[in-house]
PDB file of C-alpha atoms in Angstrom:
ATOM      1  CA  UNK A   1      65.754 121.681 145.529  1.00 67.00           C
ATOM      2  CA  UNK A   2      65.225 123.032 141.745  1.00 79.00           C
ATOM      3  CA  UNK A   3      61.676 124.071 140.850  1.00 86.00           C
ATOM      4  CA  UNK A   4      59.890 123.604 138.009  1.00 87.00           C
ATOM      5  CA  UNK A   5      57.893 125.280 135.768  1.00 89.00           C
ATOM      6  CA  UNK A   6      54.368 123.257 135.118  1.00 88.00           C
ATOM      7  CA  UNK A   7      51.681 123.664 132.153  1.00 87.00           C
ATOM      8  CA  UNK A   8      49.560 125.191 134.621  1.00 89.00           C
ATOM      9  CA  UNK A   9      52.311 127.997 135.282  1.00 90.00           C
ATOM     10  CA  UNK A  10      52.829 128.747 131.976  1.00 88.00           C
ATOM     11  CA  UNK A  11      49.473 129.394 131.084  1.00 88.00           C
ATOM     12  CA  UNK A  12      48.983 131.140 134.138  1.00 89.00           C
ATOM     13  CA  UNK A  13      52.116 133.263 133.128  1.00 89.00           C
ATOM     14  CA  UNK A  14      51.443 133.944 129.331  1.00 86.00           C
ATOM     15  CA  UNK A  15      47.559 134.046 129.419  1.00 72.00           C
ATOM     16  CA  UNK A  16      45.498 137.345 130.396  1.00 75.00           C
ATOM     17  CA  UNK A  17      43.790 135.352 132.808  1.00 74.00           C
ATOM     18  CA  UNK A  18      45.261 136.371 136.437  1.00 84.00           C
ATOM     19  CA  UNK A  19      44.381 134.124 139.023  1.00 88.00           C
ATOM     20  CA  UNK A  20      47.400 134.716 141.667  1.00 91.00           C
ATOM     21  CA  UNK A  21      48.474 137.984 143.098  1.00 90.00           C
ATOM     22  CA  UNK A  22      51.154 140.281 142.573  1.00 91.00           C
ATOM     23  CA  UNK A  23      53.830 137.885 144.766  1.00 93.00           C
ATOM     24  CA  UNK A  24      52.586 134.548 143.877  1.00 93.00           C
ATOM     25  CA  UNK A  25      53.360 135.577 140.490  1.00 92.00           C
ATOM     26  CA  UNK A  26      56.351 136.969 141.271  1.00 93.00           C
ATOM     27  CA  UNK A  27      57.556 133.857 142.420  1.00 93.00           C
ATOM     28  CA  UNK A  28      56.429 132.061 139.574  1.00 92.00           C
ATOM     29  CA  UNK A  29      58.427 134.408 136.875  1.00 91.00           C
ATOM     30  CA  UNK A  30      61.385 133.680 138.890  1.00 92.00           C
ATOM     31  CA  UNK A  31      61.248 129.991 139.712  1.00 90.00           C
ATOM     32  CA  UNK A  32      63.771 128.271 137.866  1.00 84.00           C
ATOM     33  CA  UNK A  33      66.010 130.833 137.184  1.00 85.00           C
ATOM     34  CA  UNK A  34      66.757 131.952 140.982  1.00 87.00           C
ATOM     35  CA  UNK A  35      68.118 129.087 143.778  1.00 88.00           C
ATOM     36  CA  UNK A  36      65.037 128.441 146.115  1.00 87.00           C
ATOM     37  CA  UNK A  37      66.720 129.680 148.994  1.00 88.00           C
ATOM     38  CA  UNK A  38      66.498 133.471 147.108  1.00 90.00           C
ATOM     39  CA  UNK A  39      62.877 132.859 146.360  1.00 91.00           C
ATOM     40  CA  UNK A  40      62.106 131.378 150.101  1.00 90.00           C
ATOM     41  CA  UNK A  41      63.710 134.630 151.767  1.00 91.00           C
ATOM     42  CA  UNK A  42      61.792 137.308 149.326  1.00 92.00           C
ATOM     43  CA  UNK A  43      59.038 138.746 150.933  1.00 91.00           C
ATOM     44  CA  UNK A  44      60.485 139.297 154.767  1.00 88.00           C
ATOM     45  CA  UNK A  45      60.651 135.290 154.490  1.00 84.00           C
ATOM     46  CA  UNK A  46      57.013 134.631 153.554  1.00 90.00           C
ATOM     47  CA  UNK A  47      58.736 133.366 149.889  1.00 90.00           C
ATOM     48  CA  UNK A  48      58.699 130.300 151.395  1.00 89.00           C
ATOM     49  CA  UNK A  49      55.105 129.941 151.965  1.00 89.00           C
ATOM     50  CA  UNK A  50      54.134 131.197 149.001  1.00 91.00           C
ATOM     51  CA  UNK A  51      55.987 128.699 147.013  1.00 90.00           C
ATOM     52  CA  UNK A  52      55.124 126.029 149.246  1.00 88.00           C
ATOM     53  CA  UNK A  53      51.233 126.964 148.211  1.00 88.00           C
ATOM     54  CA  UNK A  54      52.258 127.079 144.841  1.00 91.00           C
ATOM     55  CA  UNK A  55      53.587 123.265 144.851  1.00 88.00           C
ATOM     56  CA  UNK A  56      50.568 122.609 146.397  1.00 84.00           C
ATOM     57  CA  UNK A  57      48.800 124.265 143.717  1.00 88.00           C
ATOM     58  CA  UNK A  58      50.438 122.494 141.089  1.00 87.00           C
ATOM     59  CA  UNK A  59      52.581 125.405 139.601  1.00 90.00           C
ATOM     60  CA  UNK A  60      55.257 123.997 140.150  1.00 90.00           C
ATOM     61  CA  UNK A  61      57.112 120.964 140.672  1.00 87.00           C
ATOM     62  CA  UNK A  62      60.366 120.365 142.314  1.00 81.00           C
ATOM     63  CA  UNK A  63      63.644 117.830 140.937  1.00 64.00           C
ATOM     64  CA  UNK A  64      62.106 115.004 143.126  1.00 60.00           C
ATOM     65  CA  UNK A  65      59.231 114.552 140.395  1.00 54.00           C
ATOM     66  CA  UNK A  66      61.664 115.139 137.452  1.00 52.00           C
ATOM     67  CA  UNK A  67      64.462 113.004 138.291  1.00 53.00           C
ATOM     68  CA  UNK A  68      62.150 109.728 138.011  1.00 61.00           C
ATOM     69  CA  UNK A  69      60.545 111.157 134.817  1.00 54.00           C
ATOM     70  CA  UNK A  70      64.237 111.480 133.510  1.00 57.00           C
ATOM     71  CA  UNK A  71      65.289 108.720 134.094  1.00 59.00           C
ATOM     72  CA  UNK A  72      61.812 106.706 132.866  1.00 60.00           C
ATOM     73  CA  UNK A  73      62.337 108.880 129.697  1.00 54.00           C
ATOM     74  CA  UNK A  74      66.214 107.612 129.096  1.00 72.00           C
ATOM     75  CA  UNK A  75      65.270 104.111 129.516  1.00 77.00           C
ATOM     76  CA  UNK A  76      62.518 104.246 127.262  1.00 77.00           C
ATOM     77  CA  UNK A  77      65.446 106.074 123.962  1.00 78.00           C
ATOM     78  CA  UNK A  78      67.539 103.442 125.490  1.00 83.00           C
ATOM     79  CA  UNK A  79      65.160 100.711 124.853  1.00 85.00           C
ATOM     80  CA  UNK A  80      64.015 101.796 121.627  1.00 85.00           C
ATOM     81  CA  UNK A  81      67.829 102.078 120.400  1.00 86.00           C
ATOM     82  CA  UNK A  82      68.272  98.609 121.337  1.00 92.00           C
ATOM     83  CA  UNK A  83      64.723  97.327 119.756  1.00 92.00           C
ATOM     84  CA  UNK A  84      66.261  99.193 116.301  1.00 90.00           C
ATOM     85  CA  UNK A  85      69.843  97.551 116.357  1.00 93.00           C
ATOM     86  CA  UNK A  86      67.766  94.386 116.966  1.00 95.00           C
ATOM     87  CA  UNK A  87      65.750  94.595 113.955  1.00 94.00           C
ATOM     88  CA  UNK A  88      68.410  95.735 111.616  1.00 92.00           C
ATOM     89  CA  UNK A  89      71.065  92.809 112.929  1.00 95.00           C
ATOM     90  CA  UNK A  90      68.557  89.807 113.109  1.00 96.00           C
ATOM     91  CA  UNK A  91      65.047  90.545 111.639  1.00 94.00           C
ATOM     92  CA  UNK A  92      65.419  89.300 108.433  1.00 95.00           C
ATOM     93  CA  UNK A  93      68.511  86.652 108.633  1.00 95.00           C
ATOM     94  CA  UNK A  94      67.886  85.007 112.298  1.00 96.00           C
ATOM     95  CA  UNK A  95      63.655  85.514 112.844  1.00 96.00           C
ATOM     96  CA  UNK A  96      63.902  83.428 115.864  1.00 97.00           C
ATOM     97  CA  UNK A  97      66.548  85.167 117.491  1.00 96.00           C
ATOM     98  CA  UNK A  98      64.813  88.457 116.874  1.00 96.00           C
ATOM     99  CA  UNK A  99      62.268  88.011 118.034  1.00 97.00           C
ATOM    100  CA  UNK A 100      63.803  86.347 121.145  1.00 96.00           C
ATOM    101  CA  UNK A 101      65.618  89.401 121.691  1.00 96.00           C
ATOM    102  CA  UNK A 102      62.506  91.635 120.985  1.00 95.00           C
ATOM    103  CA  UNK A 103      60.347  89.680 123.986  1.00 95.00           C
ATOM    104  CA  UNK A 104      63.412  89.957 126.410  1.00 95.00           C
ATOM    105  CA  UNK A 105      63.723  94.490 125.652  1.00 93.00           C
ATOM    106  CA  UNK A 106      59.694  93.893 126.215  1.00 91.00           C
ATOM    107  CA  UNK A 107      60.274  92.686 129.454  1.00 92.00           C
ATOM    108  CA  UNK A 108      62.908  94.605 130.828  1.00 89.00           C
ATOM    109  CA  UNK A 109      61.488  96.952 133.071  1.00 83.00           C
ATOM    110  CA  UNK A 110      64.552  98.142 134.766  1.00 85.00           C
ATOM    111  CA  UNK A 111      67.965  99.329 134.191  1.00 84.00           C
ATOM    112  CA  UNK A 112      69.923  96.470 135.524  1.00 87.00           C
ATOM    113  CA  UNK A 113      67.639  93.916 133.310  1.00 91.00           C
ATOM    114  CA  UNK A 114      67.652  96.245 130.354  1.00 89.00           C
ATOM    115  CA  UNK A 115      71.699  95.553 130.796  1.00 89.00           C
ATOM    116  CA  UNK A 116      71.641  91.994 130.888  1.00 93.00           C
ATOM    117  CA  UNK A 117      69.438  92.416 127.634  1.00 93.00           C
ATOM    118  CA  UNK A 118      71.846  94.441 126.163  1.00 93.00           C
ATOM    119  CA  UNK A 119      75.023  92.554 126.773  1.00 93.00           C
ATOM    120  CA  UNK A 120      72.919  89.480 125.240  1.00 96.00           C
ATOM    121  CA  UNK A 121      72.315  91.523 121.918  1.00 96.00           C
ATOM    122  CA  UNK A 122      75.768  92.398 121.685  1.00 95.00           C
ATOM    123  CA  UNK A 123      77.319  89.225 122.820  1.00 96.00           C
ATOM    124  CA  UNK A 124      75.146  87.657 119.595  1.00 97.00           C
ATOM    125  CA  UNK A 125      76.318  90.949 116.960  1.00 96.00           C
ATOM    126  CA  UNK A 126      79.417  90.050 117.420  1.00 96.00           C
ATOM    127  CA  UNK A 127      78.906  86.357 117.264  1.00 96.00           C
ATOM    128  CA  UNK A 128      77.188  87.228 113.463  1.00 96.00           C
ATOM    129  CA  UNK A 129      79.016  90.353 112.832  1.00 95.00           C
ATOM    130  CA  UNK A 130      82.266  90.637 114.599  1.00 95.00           C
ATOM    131  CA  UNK A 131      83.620  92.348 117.081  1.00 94.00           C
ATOM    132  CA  UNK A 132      83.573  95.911 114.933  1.00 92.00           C
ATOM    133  CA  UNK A 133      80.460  95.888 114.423  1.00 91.00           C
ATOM    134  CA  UNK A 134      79.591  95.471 118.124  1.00 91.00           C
ATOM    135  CA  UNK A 135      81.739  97.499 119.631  1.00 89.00           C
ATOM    136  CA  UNK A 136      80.671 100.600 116.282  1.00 86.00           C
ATOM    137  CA  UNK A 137      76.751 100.002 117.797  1.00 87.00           C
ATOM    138  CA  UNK A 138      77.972  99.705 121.960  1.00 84.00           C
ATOM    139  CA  UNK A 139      79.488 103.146 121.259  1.00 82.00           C
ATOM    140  CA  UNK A 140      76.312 104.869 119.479  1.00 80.00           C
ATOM    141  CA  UNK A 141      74.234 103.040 122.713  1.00 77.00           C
ATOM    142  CA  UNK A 142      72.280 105.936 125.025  1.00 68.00           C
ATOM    143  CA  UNK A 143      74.054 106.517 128.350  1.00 65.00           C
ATOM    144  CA  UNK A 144      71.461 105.556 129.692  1.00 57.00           C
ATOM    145  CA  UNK A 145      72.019 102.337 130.055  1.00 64.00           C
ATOM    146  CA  UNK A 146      75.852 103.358 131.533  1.00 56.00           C
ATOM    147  CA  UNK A 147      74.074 105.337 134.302  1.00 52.00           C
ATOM    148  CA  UNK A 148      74.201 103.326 137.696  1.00 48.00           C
ATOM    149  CA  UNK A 149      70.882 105.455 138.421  1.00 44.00           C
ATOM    150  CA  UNK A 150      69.079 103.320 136.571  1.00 44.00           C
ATOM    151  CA  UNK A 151      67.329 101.376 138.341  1.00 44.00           C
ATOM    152  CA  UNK A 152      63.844 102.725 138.156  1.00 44.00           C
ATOM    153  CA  UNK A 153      61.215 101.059 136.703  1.00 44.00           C
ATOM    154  CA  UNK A 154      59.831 102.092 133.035  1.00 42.00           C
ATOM    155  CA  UNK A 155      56.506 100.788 133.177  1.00 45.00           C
TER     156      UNK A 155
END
């Protein structure tokens, strides 16, 4: 597990307002940088309650919260990448098919559908630009749409 940092640590940590003790902010200064199991064993092995509390608390998060927001956040650039190639390919010469394209990237809420969408844009580039063209904007396309983790939904 890799803690996290949250808003309310940092202010916590850079503010003169003090509302932990001594170890609880110990722990704080250190999550992050240290594995947990160094943090958990600190303190004759009471590390591990402390940070427990301090999840609790909301200082800090662990990777389970963060991998979701990650992954929400790459499908999102991903999206938005594929909403600009759309408009600069089709906007003004094929209306129709741009804004076809624009309601399917609306209503792809996951990474495998996102896909489809994307193959669909590219499949029509190089139908009305080539295959060069296609495969110069498939190589400048986010990862994020090449990561089988993507299956989350973006909301």
């Amino acid at each position: 597990m890799q803690l996290h940092k949250t808003e309310k640590a940092h202010q916590e940590l850079s503010s003169g307002m003090r509302t932990l003790g001594l170890r609880e902010r110990s722990l704080l200064l250190l999550a992050g940088s240290k594995p947990t199991s160094t943090l958990q064993a600190m303190y004759d092995g009471m590390g591990a309650q402390i940070l427990e509390s301090l999840l609790h608390l909301g200082y800090l998060t662990d990777n389970t919260t963060h991998v979701p927001m990650r992954t929400e956040l790459s499908l999102a650039g991903a999206r938005m990448y594929l909403f600009d190639v759309c408009e600069r390919m089709f906007a003004r010469r094929h209306p129709d098919l741009a804004h076809h394209l624009r309601t399917t990237l609306r209503n792809a809420r996951d990474g495998d559908t996102l896909r489809h969408v994307a193959e669909e844009l590219f499949s029509q580039i190089t139908h009305h630009a080539g295959d060069e063209c296609a495969a110069s904007l498939r190589a400048q396309m986010p990862a994020a749409l090449t990561s089988p983790a993507l299956n989350e939904k973006t909301g």
